[in-house]
Amino acid sequence: MEKAVVVFSGGQDSTTCLLWALEEFAEVETVTFLYGQRHELEVDYAKKIANNFGVKQKIIQMDLLNQLTENALTRKDIEIEEAEGEIPNTFVEGRNHIFLSFAAIYAKTVGANHIITGVSETEFSGYPDCRDEFIQSLNNTLNLAMDSSLKLITPLMWKNKAEVWKMADQMGQLEYINENTLTCYNGVVGTGCEKCPACQLRNEGLQTYLRERNDV
Ligand code: ZN
């Protein structure tokens, strides 16, 4: 039986990936990483969504990352800033690399051959470990490391935010995702604070998609 593990944060992208995985795979589990998120709320929403869809959620404690980096996503006393054309200061160097490696070890132990992650090169704000080239390279490395035949799957790799909303809509889940996922850096669920960079990207994508849908 085909089994998949979804790297799941409770945000728009990973929730879209989770719902996609539920359509594609016979068995689906999620892993959620705790790393001193700015908002522990994020984890509560992730738990709620996993419960809503009856999927198992493995929570892995990763706050050791805070020993290495100081940035706005993990430290409440640092303001979020995003200068034009620069990597936002919410960036944790190498985070996806570490998370995917842990997810792969977990997947192997539960007999899952597929690992799904919502990374995207299209909206990539300069995160090198969101690029397709990195994912493919890591996929090889993991299989060499564990003598396995795991497959890293990135359903959103070439999609912009409007296309991610379209994907949700095609699964009949646009409303659910819009109301129940947390993307906002200020911890406001759904449409969010509408001011932070994450909210702006998400809401602009939604408006773009809805305009396109209404034009058809
Ligand atoms: Zn926000």
Coordinates of C-alpha atoms and ligand atoms in Angstrom, one line a residue:
M1 CA 0.0 0.0 0.0
E2 CA 1.3 3.5 -0.9
K3 CA 2.0 5.5 2.2
A4 CA 3.1 9.1 2.4
V5 CA 4.4 11.4 5.2
V6 CA 3.5 15.1 4.8
V7 CA 5.7 17.8 6.4
F8 CA 2.9 19.8 8.0
S9 CA 2.9 23.2 9.6
G10 CA -0.8 24.1 9.5
G11 CA -0.1 26.9 7.0
Q12 CA -1.8 27.3 3.6
D13 CA 0.9 25.5 1.6
S14 CA 1.4 22.4 3.8
T15 CA -2.4 22.1 4.3
T16 CA -2.9 22.1 0.5
C17 CA -0.3 19.4 0.3
L18 CA -1.9 17.4 3.0
L19 CA -5.3 17.5 1.2
W20 CA -3.7 16.6 -2.1
A21 CA -1.9 13.7 -0.4
L22 CA -5.2 12.4 1.0
E23 CA -6.5 12.2 -2.6
E24 CA -3.3 10.5 -4.0
F25 CA -2.2 8.0 -1.3
A26 CA -3.9 5.2 0.5
E27 CA -2.3 6.1 3.8
V28 CA -1.1 9.5 5.0
E29 CA 0.7 10.7 8.1
T30 CA 2.0 14.1 9.0
V31 CA 5.1 15.4 10.9
T32 CA 5.1 18.8 12.5
F33 CA 8.3 20.4 13.8
L34 CA 8.3 22.5 16.9
Y35 CA 11.2 25.0 16.9
G36 CA 10.1 27.8 19.2
Q37 CA 7.7 29.1 16.6
R38 CA 6.8 32.7 17.1
H39 CA 3.3 31.5 17.6
E40 CA 2.6 28.2 19.3
L41 CA -0.8 28.8 18.0
E42 CA 0.6 27.6 14.7
V43 CA 0.9 24.2 16.2
D44 CA -2.6 24.3 17.6
Y45 CA -4.0 25.0 14.2
A46 CA -1.9 22.2 12.7
K47 CA -3.3 19.8 15.3
K48 CA -6.8 20.9 14.7
I49 CA -6.5 20.4 10.9
A50 CA -4.9 16.9 11.4
N51 CA -7.8 16.0 13.6
N52 CA -10.4 17.3 11.2
F53 CA -9.0 15.0 8.5
G54 CA -8.3 12.1 10.8
V55 CA -4.6 11.9 10.0
K56 CA -1.9 10.9 12.4
Q57 CA 0.4 13.7 13.5
K58 CA 3.9 13.1 14.7
I59 CA 5.3 16.1 16.6
I60 CA 9.1 16.5 16.6
Q61 CA 10.8 18.9 18.9
M62 CA 13.5 20.9 17.1
D63 CA 14.0 23.9 19.3
L64 CA 17.7 23.1 19.2
L65 CA 17.7 25.2 16.1
N66 CA 17.5 28.2 18.4
Q67 CA 20.9 27.4 19.7
L68 CA 22.4 28.2 16.3
T69 CA 20.4 31.1 14.9
E70 CA 18.7 34.3 16.0
N71 CA 15.9 35.4 13.8
A72 CA 12.4 36.9 13.9
L73 CA 10.5 33.6 13.4
T74 CA 11.9 32.0 16.5
R75 CA 12.6 35.0 18.7
K76 CA 9.8 37.1 19.9
D77 CA 12.0 40.1 20.6
I78 CA 13.1 40.5 17.0
E79 CA 10.9 42.5 14.6
I80 CA 10.0 40.9 11.2
E81 CA 11.6 42.9 8.4
E82 CA 11.8 42.3 4.7
A83 CA 13.9 44.6 2.5
E84 CA 13.2 44.6 -1.2
G85 CA 15.1 41.8 -3.0
E86 CA 16.5 40.4 0.2
I87 CA 15.9 37.3 2.2
P88 CA 13.4 38.2 5.0
N89 CA 14.8 38.0 8.5
T90 CA 12.4 35.1 9.3
F91 CA 14.9 32.9 7.5
V92 CA 16.4 30.0 9.5
E93 CA 19.4 28.8 7.5
G94 CA 19.2 25.2 6.4
R95 CA 15.8 24.6 8.1
N96 CA 14.2 22.6 5.3
H97 CA 17.3 20.5 4.9
I98 CA 17.2 19.5 8.6
F99 CA 13.4 19.0 8.6
L100 CA 13.3 16.9 5.5
S101 CA 16.1 14.7 6.8
F102 CA 14.2 14.1 10.0
A103 CA 11.0 13.5 8.1
A104 CA 12.8 11.0 5.9
I105 CA 14.1 9.0 8.9
Y106 CA 10.6 9.0 10.4
A107 CA 9.1 8.0 7.0
K108 CA 11.4 5.0 6.8
T109 CA 10.6 3.9 10.3
V110 CA 6.8 3.9 9.5
G111 CA 7.2 2.2 6.1
A112 CA 6.3 5.3 4.0
N113 CA 8.1 5.7 0.7
H114 CA 6.9 9.2 -0.1
I115 CA 7.6 12.5 1.7
I116 CA 5.6 15.5 0.7
T117 CA 6.7 19.0 1.3
G118 CA 5.1 22.3 0.2
V119 CA 8.3 24.1 -0.8
S120 CA 8.1 26.3 -3.9
E121 CA 10.8 27.7 -6.1
T122 CA 8.3 30.2 -7.6
E123 CA 7.6 32.2 -4.5
F124 CA 11.0 31.4 -3.1
S125 CA 12.1 34.5 -1.1
G126 CA 15.7 33.4 -1.6
Y127 CA 15.6 30.2 0.5
P128 CA 18.2 28.0 -1.1
D129 CA 16.8 24.8 0.4
C130 CA 13.4 25.4 -1.3
R131 CA 14.9 25.0 -4.7
D132 CA 14.1 22.0 -6.9
E133 CA 17.8 21.3 -7.4
F134 CA 18.4 21.0 -3.7
I135 CA 15.4 18.7 -3.2
Q136 CA 16.6 16.4 -5.9
S137 CA 20.1 16.4 -4.5
L138 CA 18.8 15.7 -1.0
N139 CA 16.6 12.9 -2.3
N140 CA 19.7 11.2 -3.6
T141 CA 21.6 11.8 -0.4
L142 CA 18.9 10.4 1.8
N143 CA 18.6 7.3 -0.2
L144 CA 22.3 6.8 -0.1
A145 CA 22.3 7.5 3.6
M146 CA 19.6 5.0 4.4
D147 CA 19.8 2.6 1.5
S148 CA 16.2 3.4 0.8
S149 CA 14.1 4.3 -2.2
L150 CA 12.3 7.3 -0.7
K151 CA 10.8 9.9 -3.0
L152 CA 10.6 13.6 -2.1
I153 CA 7.5 15.1 -3.7
T154 CA 6.9 18.8 -4.1
P155 CA 3.4 19.4 -5.5
L156 CA 3.8 23.2 -5.2
M157 CA 7.3 23.6 -6.6
W158 CA 6.4 25.5 -9.7
K159 CA 3.2 27.1 -8.5
N160 CA 2.7 30.7 -7.5
K161 CA 0.2 31.6 -4.7
A162 CA -2.7 32.1 -7.0
E163 CA -2.1 28.6 -8.4
V164 CA -1.9 27.1 -4.9
W165 CA -5.4 28.6 -4.2
K166 CA -6.6 27.2 -7.5
M167 CA -5.4 23.7 -6.4
A168 CA -7.3 24.1 -3.1
D169 CA -10.4 25.2 -5.1
Q170 CA -10.2 22.2 -7.4
M171 CA -10.2 19.9 -4.4
G172 CA -13.3 21.8 -3.1
Q173 CA -11.2 23.0 -0.1
L174 CA -10.6 26.7 -0.8
E175 CA -13.0 27.9 1.9
Y176 CA -11.6 25.4 4.5
I177 CA -8.1 26.4 3.8
N178 CA -8.9 30.1 3.9
E179 CA -10.6 29.8 7.2
N180 CA -8.5 27.3 9.1
T181 CA -4.8 27.8 8.1
L182 CA -2.3 30.1 9.7
T183 CA 0.3 31.8 7.6
C184 CA 0.4 35.2 9.3
Y185 CA 3.6 36.1 11.1
N186 CA 1.5 37.9 13.6
G187 CA -0.5 34.8 14.4
V188 CA -3.9 35.8 13.0
V189 CA -5.7 32.8 11.5
G190 CA -7.5 32.9 8.1
T191 CA -7.1 36.1 6.2
G192 CA -4.6 37.2 8.9
C193 CA -3.3 40.6 9.9
E194 CA -3.2 41.7 6.2
K195 CA 0.0 43.6 6.9
C196 CA 2.9 41.2 7.3
P197 CA 4.8 39.9 4.2
A198 CA 3.2 36.4 4.6
C199 CA -0.4 37.9 4.7
Q200 CA 0.3 40.1 1.7
L201 CA 1.6 37.2 -0.4
R202 CA -1.3 35.0 0.6
N203 CA -4.0 37.5 0.1
E204 CA -2.7 38.9 -3.2
G205 CA -2.6 35.3 -4.5
L206 CA -6.1 34.7 -3.4
Q207 CA -7.4 37.9 -5.0
T208 CA -5.5 37.1 -8.2
Y209 CA -7.0 33.6 -8.4
L210 CA -10.5 34.8 -7.6
R211 CA -10.3 37.5 -10.4
E212 CA -9.1 34.8 -12.8
R213 CA -11.9 32.4 -11.8
N214 CA -14.5 35.1 -12.2
D215 CA -13.2 36.1 -15.6
V216 CA -13.7 32.6 -17.0
Ligands
ZN1 ZN -0.1 38.7 8.9

